[in-house]
Amino acid sequence: MRGKALDPAFMNSTGLVKDTAQARFASFSARLKLSLLSITGRSRESASTRQYFSLRSAFERGGPNGIEAQLRFMLQEHLANLDLQDGDVVDHANLADLRYPYEWYPSAREINRHIHLHIGPTNSGKTYHALKQLEQSSSGIYAGPLRLLAHEVYRRLNEKGKPCNLITGDEIIATEGVDAAMSSCTVEMVPVGRHMDVAVIDEIQMIGHVERGWAWTQALLGLCAKEIHLCGEDRALPLIKELSAAMGDTLHIHRYERLSPLEVMPTSLDGRLRSLQKGDCVVTFSRRGIHAMKQEIEKVTKKKVAVIYGSLPPDVRAQQARLFNDSGNDYDILVASDAVGMGLNLNIKRIIFESTSKFFSGGFVSLSQSEIKQIAGRAGRFRVATDVIGKPALIPPVTDASSKQAQAVPPKSPCYSSGLVTSLDRVDLPLIQRAMTSDASPILSAGILPPDDVLVRFATYFPPQTPFSYILLRLHEISRMHSRFHLCQPSDAVDIADAIQGIKGLSIHDRIVFCAAPASLNEPGHEKIIQAYARCVENQCGGNLLDFQELNLALIEQSGHGANFLRELEALHKALILYLWLSYRFNGIFVSQVMAFHVKKLVEDRIDQTLSGATYSTQSRQWAKRRRQAAVLQVLEEQRGVADVQVSHESASNQQATEILDGTPTGSSFDGGTGRYVLAGDHLHLA
């Protein structure tokens, strides 16, 4: 830590000369040692004990790197406090009082809003009802969690003769020749100051998400709409009741029941892809995994397979959905990402989980109970969108809790199908069965982020050279919150703030914009790309797409293959999305928007060519599968107290790539994300 603290780049960021930096680091080190040595018998609320627990928590989250990051924050805090005046501490506390976010949206508080909460399980018609209200209004907006859902509602409204604009972070499509009164957007792009008749906010339970929840809270608290229709799970009800009462809005509760039966199968497919049937959807959690599964299914079953995932271009995604929904062709099976759980209209008979865990932040994490339920609920669709366009729609049953009356419902049609849910491998089935038969915990708090003006004012209390990452973390640390709110985690924002810290010509507002950008330094070369984009903002010029040497546009013409080439293409695609995102916020600087859209489409085509033409190693897929299963086993052990769970092992005569354990020598060990496992015969044991 001492070496990094006295590194020229770090000293430059603090504005200190070497001798002063050495003296202040020595002071910090001495204070920290004294503090940690004196924690015995102290209250957990004492400063020294808080430091100890903050370091321990950082180690639990990120190991040695987490400790280093926390120590750097503590050093920055020590340096900043040396320059603070007594009155500054009081001002900081006042600015960090975030207990009443309702007050951030005075225009919305002036409106007598009616909030309609449509709650029920997946495939119950709640979003259908909400969208019917939007269609019948003269002005309004749809806000959803995914770009593909925004695209679908945008297409649906325009097809029904309601001119609608599309607004996502990196794409805005205005209806030509018409001043459209409707918009379909991702929830982060909701225009809170615009007055309208009806707003629909989809998947309202995501208001409790640890990172994205702020966007749903902002939409709910800030939309200036006469009617706001919220669609989501029952577990959001207690929190929405509290928020509605606090805002003085009138709440109407509409409860829905599932429109077709949903059954969890008693057995898995035991890894046998030959058991797949027409109408099956296999759910997996990466683009590479989707194409690998598609290739394997087509090889084993000789059936055609459609694919759907979030980053597919909208036209391609719609085409793949039509191929699967059309019973008159040979596309019998669908392989999809968890995006199917977010309201896509697909005629799925059976959902099959390839796994109940997915890769995240360096390890495998299990799906939550609500995620499993939401994805599983897509089996046995009530009716596909293509069936109702242009035809009289049947109205699903709904109970309005505010009036205690049920709307009239026509008899159910015999075309309603039941849905089935299972797993590809036996080890995942107990988690699915448990999730489907138990209730999820209620959402206790809504996510928020400090408003930009609070960040700007807070930053003015620190010397100009103070790292912006420290300002972000410090505000989060001292913020006062009401129990029904939580601060969303700023992990990527902190990394981006550090990456652009050395670019001196950026204003605080510029830094706030970059920290909100859809970017991650985990992507190859992205730190240099973000810095190059930031230098353009600093210089107020130089944003022509072709001038960025950091963008490897030559990849489009290369004939590469393999995992590394694919990762470079995906990183380039994300860099182009970031360019487009910035072009809507600094439109006088990033001027190659049309070209960026064209190049982005070329990269998407190149990615799909690479994925569909690639061959996938059975051995590497099985190794990844075992790591996922290890994460599942850990969950089962925690839930049941079982130390040893048997895993399905298929006969060698099948010789299918979906075998679980075949080919791995007894005694092999590997990390499972939550522990270390040893393979002994047909069992995985926690080491």
Coordinates of C-alpha atoms in Angstrom, one line a residue, residues 80-550:
A80 CA -9.5 15.1 2.8
N81 CA -10.3 15.5 6.5
L82 CA -7.0 17.4 7.1
D83 CA -8.4 20.2 4.9
L84 CA -12.0 20.3 6.1
Q85 CA -13.3 23.1 8.2
D86 CA -15.7 22.5 11.2
G87 CA -18.6 23.9 9.3
D88 CA -17.9 21.6 6.3
V89 CA -18.8 18.5 8.3
V90 CA -22.2 19.9 9.1
D91 CA -22.8 20.9 5.5
H92 CA -21.8 17.4 4.4
A93 CA -24.3 15.8 6.8
N94 CA -27.1 18.1 5.5
L95 CA -26.3 17.3 1.8
A96 CA -26.1 13.6 2.6
D97 CA -29.6 13.6 4.1
L98 CA -31.4 11.4 1.5
R99 CA -34.3 10.3 3.7
Y100 CA -37.1 12.0 1.7
P101 CA -36.5 11.4 -2.1
Y102 CA -40.2 12.3 -2.7
E103 CA -39.2 15.9 -2.4
W104 CA -36.8 15.7 -5.4
Y105 CA -39.8 15.7 -7.8
P106 CA -42.0 18.7 -6.9
S107 CA -43.9 18.6 -10.2
A108 CA -45.1 15.1 -9.6
R109 CA -46.2 16.0 -6.0
E110 CA -48.5 18.7 -7.5
I111 CA -50.5 16.1 -9.4
N112 CA -53.3 14.0 -8.0
R113 CA -51.9 10.7 -9.3
H114 CA -53.7 7.4 -9.4
I115 CA -51.4 4.4 -9.1
H116 CA -52.7 1.1 -10.4
L117 CA -50.7 -1.9 -9.1
H118 CA -51.2 -5.0 -11.3
I119 CA -49.8 -7.9 -9.3
G120 CA -49.8 -11.6 -10.0
P121 CA -47.7 -14.5 -11.3
T122 CA -46.1 -14.7 -14.7
N123 CA -48.6 -15.2 -17.6
S124 CA -51.5 -13.8 -15.7
G125 CA -52.4 -10.9 -18.1
K126 CA -51.3 -8.0 -15.8
T127 CA -49.1 -6.4 -18.4
Y128 CA -51.8 -6.9 -21.1
H129 CA -54.3 -5.0 -19.0
A130 CA -51.8 -2.1 -18.3
L131 CA -50.9 -1.8 -22.0
K132 CA -54.6 -1.7 -23.0
Q133 CA -54.9 1.4 -20.8
L134 CA -51.9 2.9 -22.4
E135 CA -53.3 2.2 -25.9
Q136 CA -56.5 3.9 -25.0
S137 CA -54.9 7.1 -23.7
S138 CA -54.0 10.2 -25.7
S139 CA -50.5 10.4 -24.3
G140 CA -48.2 8.1 -22.3
I141 CA -45.1 6.1 -21.9
Y142 CA -44.0 2.4 -21.4
A143 CA -40.9 1.8 -19.2
G144 CA -39.4 -1.6 -19.2
P145 CA -36.2 -3.3 -17.9
L146 CA -34.8 -4.4 -21.2
R147 CA -34.2 -2.8 -24.6
L148 CA -35.9 -5.8 -26.3
L149 CA -39.1 -5.2 -24.3
A150 CA -39.0 -1.5 -25.2
H151 CA -38.6 -2.5 -28.9
E152 CA -41.5 -4.9 -28.6
V153 CA -43.9 -2.3 -27.1
Y154 CA -42.7 0.3 -29.6
R155 CA -43.5 -2.0 -32.5
R156 CA -46.8 -3.1 -31.0
L157 CA -48.1 0.5 -30.5
N158 CA -47.1 1.6 -34.0
E159 CA -48.7 -1.5 -35.5
K160 CA -51.9 -0.5 -33.7
G161 CA -51.9 3.0 -35.2
K162 CA -50.5 4.7 -32.1
P163 CA -47.4 6.7 -33.2
C164 CA -44.7 5.9 -30.7
N165 CA -41.1 6.9 -30.2
L166 CA -38.4 4.5 -29.0
I167 CA -36.0 5.8 -26.3
T168 CA -33.1 3.7 -24.9
G169 CA -29.7 4.7 -23.6
D170 CA -28.0 4.2 -26.9
E171 CA -30.8 4.5 -29.4
I172 CA -33.6 7.0 -30.1
I173 CA -36.1 6.5 -32.9
A174 CA -38.6 9.3 -33.5
T175 CA -41.7 8.5 -35.5
E176 CA -41.3 10.2 -38.9
G177 CA -43.7 13.0 -39.8
V178 CA -45.7 12.8 -36.6
D179 CA -45.3 14.4 -33.2
A180 CA -45.8 11.2 -31.3
A181 CA -47.5 11.4 -27.9
M182 CA -46.4 7.9 -27.0
S183 CA -42.9 6.7 -26.1
S184 CA -41.5 3.3 -25.2
C185 CA -38.3 3.3 -23.2
T186 CA -35.9 1.5 -20.9
V187 CA -36.7 2.5 -17.3
E188 CA -33.5 4.4 -16.9
M189 CA -34.6 6.8 -19.7
V190 CA -38.0 7.8 -18.2
P191 CA -38.6 11.6 -18.7
V192 CA -39.7 12.5 -15.2
G193 CA -40.6 16.1 -16.0
R194 CA -42.9 15.4 -19.0
H195 CA -46.7 15.6 -18.4
M196 CA -48.8 12.7 -19.8
D197 CA -52.0 10.8 -19.2
V198 CA -50.8 7.2 -18.6
A199 CA -47.5 5.6 -17.7
V200 CA -46.8 1.8 -17.5
I201 CA -43.8 0.7 -15.4
D202 CA -43.0 -3.0 -16.0
E203 CA -41.4 -5.4 -13.5
I204 CA -41.9 -3.1 -10.6
Q205 CA -40.4 -5.6 -8.2
M206 CA -37.0 -4.6 -9.6
I207 CA -37.3 -1.4 -7.5
G208 CA -35.5 -3.4 -4.8
H209 CA -32.5 -4.3 -7.1
V210 CA -29.2 -3.6 -5.4
E211 CA -27.8 -1.8 -8.5
R212 CA -30.7 -0.8 -10.8
G213 CA -33.5 -0.2 -8.4
W214 CA -32.9 3.5 -8.4
A215 CA -34.4 3.7 -12.0
W216 CA -37.8 2.2 -10.9
T217 CA -37.8 4.5 -7.8
Q218 CA -37.1 7.5 -10.0
A219 CA -39.9 6.6 -12.4
L220 CA -42.5 5.9 -9.6
L221 CA -41.7 9.0 -7.6
G222 CA -41.0 11.4 -10.5
L223 CA -43.4 10.6 -13.4
C224 CA -45.9 13.4 -14.1
A225 CA -48.7 11.1 -15.2
K226 CA -52.4 11.1 -14.2
E227 CA -52.4 7.3 -14.1
I228 CA -49.4 5.1 -13.4
H229 CA -49.7 1.4 -14.0
L230 CA -47.2 -0.8 -12.2
C231 CA -46.8 -4.5 -13.2
G232 CA -45.0 -7.0 -11.1
E233 CA -44.9 -9.6 -8.4
D234 CA -47.0 -9.8 -5.2
R235 CA -43.9 -9.2 -3.1
A236 CA -43.8 -5.6 -4.2
L237 CA -47.2 -4.8 -2.6
P238 CA -46.2 -3.8 0.9
L239 CA -43.5 -1.4 -0.3
I240 CA -45.8 0.2 -3.0
K241 CA -48.5 0.7 -0.4
E242 CA -46.0 2.6 1.8
L243 CA -44.6 4.7 -1.0
S244 CA -48.1 5.6 -2.4
A245 CA -49.2 6.7 1.0
A246 CA -46.1 8.8 1.6
M247 CA -46.6 10.5 -1.8
G248 CA -50.3 11.1 -1.2
D249 CA -51.3 9.2 -4.3
T250 CA -54.4 7.0 -4.6
L251 CA -53.5 3.3 -4.9
H252 CA -55.7 0.8 -6.8
I253 CA -54.7 -2.9 -6.5
H254 CA -55.5 -5.3 -9.2
R255 CA -54.8 -9.0 -8.5
Y256 CA -54.4 -11.6 -11.2
E257 CA -54.3 -15.4 -11.3
R258 CA -52.3 -17.4 -13.7
L259 CA -54.3 -18.1 -16.9
S260 CA -53.0 -21.6 -17.5
P261 CA -51.8 -24.3 -15.2
L262 CA -48.1 -24.6 -14.5
E263 CA -46.6 -27.9 -13.3
V264 CA -43.0 -28.8 -12.2
M265 CA -42.1 -32.1 -13.6
P266 CA -41.0 -34.8 -11.1
T267 CA -37.9 -35.6 -13.1
S268 CA -35.2 -33.8 -15.1
L269 CA -34.1 -34.7 -18.6
D270 CA -31.1 -36.3 -17.0
G271 CA -28.9 -34.5 -19.6
R272 CA -30.6 -36.3 -22.5
L273 CA -31.1 -33.8 -25.3
R274 CA -32.9 -36.4 -27.3
S275 CA -35.8 -36.0 -24.9
L276 CA -36.5 -32.5 -26.2
Q277 CA -39.9 -31.9 -27.8
K278 CA -41.6 -29.4 -30.0
G279 CA -42.3 -26.2 -27.9
D280 CA -39.4 -26.7 -25.5
C281 CA -37.3 -23.7 -24.5
V282 CA -33.9 -24.4 -23.0
V283 CA -32.7 -21.5 -20.8
T284 CA -29.0 -20.7 -20.5
F285 CA -27.2 -17.6 -19.4
S286 CA -24.6 -16.5 -21.9
R287 CA -24.5 -15.7 -25.6
R288 CA -21.7 -18.2 -26.1
G289 CA -23.7 -20.8 -24.1
I290 CA -26.8 -20.2 -26.2
H291 CA -25.0 -20.9 -29.5
A292 CA -23.1 -23.9 -28.0
M293 CA -26.4 -25.4 -26.8
K294 CA -28.1 -24.6 -30.2
Q295 CA -25.3 -26.4 -32.0
E296 CA -25.4 -29.4 -29.7
I297 CA -29.2 -29.8 -29.9
E298 CA -29.2 -29.6 -33.7
K299 CA -26.5 -32.2 -33.8
V300 CA -28.2 -34.6 -31.4
T301 CA -31.9 -34.2 -32.4
K302 CA -31.7 -33.1 -36.1
K303 CA -34.3 -30.5 -35.2
K304 CA -34.0 -26.8 -36.1
V305 CA -33.4 -24.4 -33.2
A306 CA -34.3 -20.7 -32.8
V307 CA -32.3 -18.5 -30.4
I308 CA -33.3 -15.3 -28.5
Y309 CA -31.1 -13.2 -26.2
G310 CA -31.0 -9.5 -25.3
S311 CA -28.3 -8.3 -27.6
L312 CA -29.7 -9.7 -30.7
P313 CA -30.7 -6.9 -33.2
P314 CA -34.5 -6.3 -32.9
D315 CA -35.3 -7.4 -36.4
V316 CA -33.4 -10.7 -36.0
R317 CA -35.0 -11.3 -32.6
A318 CA -38.5 -10.8 -34.0
Q319 CA -37.7 -13.1 -36.8
Q320 CA -36.5 -15.8 -34.4
A321 CA -39.6 -15.4 -32.3
R322 CA -41.8 -15.8 -35.4
L323 CA -40.0 -18.9 -36.5
F324 CA -40.5 -20.5 -33.1
N325 CA -44.1 -19.4 -32.6
D326 CA -45.1 -20.6 -36.1
S327 CA -46.3 -24.2 -35.8
G328 CA -46.0 -24.7 -39.6
N329 CA -42.2 -24.8 -39.8
D330 CA -39.4 -27.0 -38.5
Y331 CA -38.1 -24.7 -35.7
D332 CA -39.4 -26.8 -32.9
I333 CA -37.0 -25.8 -30.1
L334 CA -35.9 -22.5 -28.6
V335 CA -32.7 -21.7 -26.8
A336 CA -32.9 -18.4 -24.9
S337 CA -31.3 -16.3 -22.2
D338 CA -33.2 -15.3 -19.1
A339 CA -34.7 -12.5 -21.1
V340 CA -37.6 -14.8 -21.8
G341 CA -38.7 -14.2 -18.2
M342 CA -39.3 -10.5 -18.9
G343 CA -42.5 -10.6 -20.9
L344 CA -41.6 -11.7 -24.4
N345 CA -44.5 -13.3 -26.2
L346 CA -43.4 -16.8 -27.0
N347 CA -45.5 -20.0 -27.4
I348 CA -43.5 -22.1 -25.0
K349 CA -44.9 -25.4 -23.8
R350 CA -42.0 -26.4 -21.5
I351 CA -39.2 -24.4 -19.8
I352 CA -36.0 -26.4 -19.3
F353 CA -33.2 -24.8 -17.1
E354 CA -29.8 -25.8 -18.3
S355 CA -28.6 -24.7 -14.9
T356 CA -29.9 -22.8 -11.9
S357 CA -26.7 -20.8 -11.5
K358 CA -25.0 -18.3 -13.7
F359 CA -21.6 -16.7 -14.0
F360 CA -21.3 -13.3 -12.3
S361 CA -18.3 -11.3 -11.1
G362 CA -15.7 -14.1 -11.3
G363 CA -17.9 -16.9 -9.9
F364 CA -21.2 -18.8 -10.2
V365 CA -24.2 -17.5 -8.3
S366 CA -27.5 -19.3 -7.9
L367 CA -30.7 -17.8 -9.4
S368 CA -33.0 -16.2 -6.9
Q369 CA -36.4 -17.7 -6.1
S370 CA -38.1 -14.9 -8.0
E371 CA -35.9 -15.3 -11.0
I372 CA -36.7 -19.0 -11.2
K373 CA -40.4 -18.4 -10.9
Q374 CA -40.4 -15.6 -13.5
I375 CA -38.5 -17.7 -16.1
A376 CA -40.5 -20.8 -15.4
G377 CA -43.8 -18.9 -15.6
R378 CA -43.2 -18.4 -19.4
A379 CA -44.2 -22.0 -20.0
G380 CA -47.8 -22.4 -21.2
R381 CA -48.5 -18.9 -22.6
F382 CA -52.1 -17.7 -22.5
R383 CA -51.9 -16.2 -25.9
V384 CA -49.1 -15.1 -28.2
A385 CA -49.1 -11.4 -29.4
T386 CA -49.4 -12.5 -33.0
D387 CA -52.7 -14.2 -32.2
V388 CA -54.4 -11.1 -30.8
I389 CA -53.3 -8.4 -33.2
G390 CA -56.3 -7.6 -35.3
K391 CA -58.6 -10.1 -33.4
P392 CA -61.0 -9.5 -30.5
A393 CA -59.0 -10.3 -27.4
L394 CA -60.2 -12.4 -24.5
I395 CA -60.0 -10.5 -21.2
P396 CA -58.1 -12.3 -18.5
P397 CA -59.7 -12.4 -15.0
V398 CA -58.8 -9.5 -12.7
T399 CA -59.9 -8.5 -9.3
D400 CA -59.8 -4.9 -8.4
A401 CA -59.0 -4.8 -4.7
S402 CA -60.2 -1.1 -4.5
S403 CA -63.7 -1.9 -5.6
K404 CA -63.9 -5.6 -4.5
Q405 CA -65.5 -6.5 -7.8
A406 CA -64.4 -8.9 -10.5
Q407 CA -64.6 -7.8 -14.1
A408 CA -66.7 -10.0 -16.4
V409 CA -64.7 -12.7 -18.1
P410 CA -65.7 -14.8 -21.1
P411 CA -65.3 -18.6 -20.9
K412 CA -61.8 -19.9 -21.3
S413 CA -60.9 -21.1 -24.7
P414 CA -59.9 -24.8 -25.1
C415 CA -56.7 -23.5 -26.8
Y416 CA -55.2 -22.5 -23.4
S417 CA -52.2 -24.8 -22.8
S418 CA -50.7 -25.8 -19.5
G419 CA -47.0 -25.2 -18.9
L420 CA -44.2 -27.6 -17.7
V421 CA -41.0 -26.8 -16.0
T422 CA -37.9 -29.0 -15.4
S423 CA -34.1 -29.0 -15.6
L424 CA -31.7 -30.4 -18.0
D425 CA -29.7 -32.1 -15.2
R426 CA -30.9 -33.8 -12.1
V427 CA -28.8 -31.7 -9.7
D428 CA -30.8 -28.5 -10.5
L429 CA -34.3 -29.9 -10.0
P430 CA -34.6 -29.6 -6.2
L431 CA -33.9 -25.9 -6.3
I432 CA -36.5 -25.4 -9.0
Q433 CA -39.1 -27.5 -7.1
R434 CA -38.4 -25.5 -3.9
A435 CA -38.6 -22.1 -5.6
M436 CA -41.9 -23.0 -7.3
T437 CA -43.6 -24.1 -4.1
S438 CA -42.6 -21.3 -1.7
D439 CA -43.3 -17.6 -1.5
A440 CA -40.6 -15.1 -2.1
S441 CA -39.8 -12.6 0.7
P442 CA -41.4 -9.2 0.4
I443 CA -39.3 -6.3 -1.0
L444 CA -38.3 -4.1 2.0
S445 CA -36.7 -1.1 0.3
A446 CA -36.5 0.9 -2.9
G447 CA -33.1 1.8 -4.5
I448 CA -32.1 5.4 -4.9
L449 CA -29.1 7.3 -6.1
P450 CA -28.1 10.8 -4.9
P451 CA -29.4 13.5 -7.4
D452 CA -26.7 15.1 -9.6
D453 CA -27.1 18.5 -8.0
V454 CA -26.3 17.0 -4.6
L455 CA -23.2 15.3 -6.0
V456 CA -22.1 18.6 -7.6
R457 CA -22.6 20.6 -4.4
F458 CA -20.9 17.9 -2.3
A459 CA -17.9 17.8 -4.5
T460 CA -17.3 21.6 -4.1
Y461 CA -16.3 21.0 -0.5
F462 CA -13.2 19.1 -1.5
P463 CA -10.0 20.3 -3.1
P464 CA -10.1 20.2 -7.0
Q465 CA -7.5 17.3 -7.0
T466 CA -9.6 15.1 -4.7
P467 CA -10.4 11.8 -6.6
F468 CA -14.0 11.7 -7.7
S469 CA -14.2 8.1 -6.7
Y470 CA -13.6 9.1 -3.1
I471 CA -16.3 11.8 -3.3
L472 CA -18.8 9.1 -4.6
L473 CA -17.9 6.6 -1.8
R474 CA -17.8 9.3 0.9
L475 CA -21.3 10.5 0.0
H476 CA -22.5 6.9 0.1
E477 CA -20.8 6.3 3.4
I478 CA -22.3 9.2 5.3
S479 CA -25.8 9.3 3.7
R480 CA -28.8 9.2 6.0
M481 CA -31.5 6.9 4.6
H482 CA -35.1 6.1 5.5
S483 CA -35.7 2.4 6.2
R484 CA -37.8 2.1 3.0
F485 CA -34.9 3.1 0.8
H486 CA -31.4 1.9 0.1
L487 CA -28.5 3.4 -1.8
C488 CA -27.6 1.5 -5.0
Q489 CA -24.1 0.2 -5.3
P490 CA -21.7 2.4 -7.4
S491 CA -19.1 -0.3 -8.2
D492 CA -18.6 0.4 -11.9
A493 CA -18.9 4.1 -11.3
V494 CA -16.0 4.0 -8.9
D495 CA -13.8 2.2 -11.4
I496 CA -14.7 4.6 -14.2
A497 CA -14.1 7.6 -11.9
D498 CA -10.6 6.3 -11.2
A499 CA -9.9 5.6 -14.9
I500 CA -10.6 9.2 -15.9
Q501 CA -9.3 10.9 -12.8
G502 CA -6.1 12.1 -14.5
I503 CA -8.1 14.0 -17.2
K504 CA -8.1 17.4 -15.6
G505 CA -10.4 19.3 -18.0
L506 CA -13.5 17.5 -17.1
S507 CA -16.2 19.2 -15.0
I508 CA -17.9 17.5 -12.1
H509 CA -21.0 17.2 -14.3
D510 CA -18.9 15.5 -17.0
R511 CA -17.6 13.0 -14.5
I512 CA -21.1 12.3 -13.3
V513 CA -22.2 11.5 -16.8
F514 CA -19.2 9.2 -17.5
C515 CA -19.8 7.4 -14.2
A516 CA -23.4 6.6 -15.2
A517 CA -22.3 5.2 -18.6
P518 CA -22.9 1.6 -19.6
A519 CA -19.3 0.6 -19.3
S520 CA -17.1 -1.9 -17.4
L521 CA -13.3 -1.9 -17.1
N522 CA -13.4 -5.7 -17.1
E523 CA -13.7 -5.6 -20.9
P524 CA -10.4 -5.8 -22.9
G525 CA -9.1 -2.3 -23.7
H526 CA -12.0 -0.5 -22.2
E527 CA -10.1 1.6 -19.8
K528 CA -8.1 3.2 -22.6
I529 CA -11.3 3.6 -24.7
I530 CA -13.1 5.4 -21.8
Q531 CA -10.1 7.6 -21.3
A532 CA -10.0 8.5 -25.1
Y533 CA -13.7 9.4 -25.0
A534 CA -13.1 11.5 -21.9
R535 CA -10.2 13.4 -23.5
C536 CA -12.6 14.3 -26.4
V537 CA -15.0 15.9 -23.9
E538 CA -12.0 17.6 -22.2
N539 CA -10.9 19.1 -25.5
Q540 CA -14.5 19.6 -26.8
C541 CA -13.5 18.0 -30.1
G542 CA -12.0 14.9 -31.7
G543 CA -15.0 12.6 -31.4
N544 CA -15.0 11.3 -35.0
L545 CA -15.4 7.5 -34.7
L546 CA -12.7 6.7 -37.2
D547 CA -10.1 8.8 -35.3
F548 CA -10.1 6.5 -32.3
Q549 CA -7.0 4.3 -32.5
E550 CA -8.2 2.5 -29.4

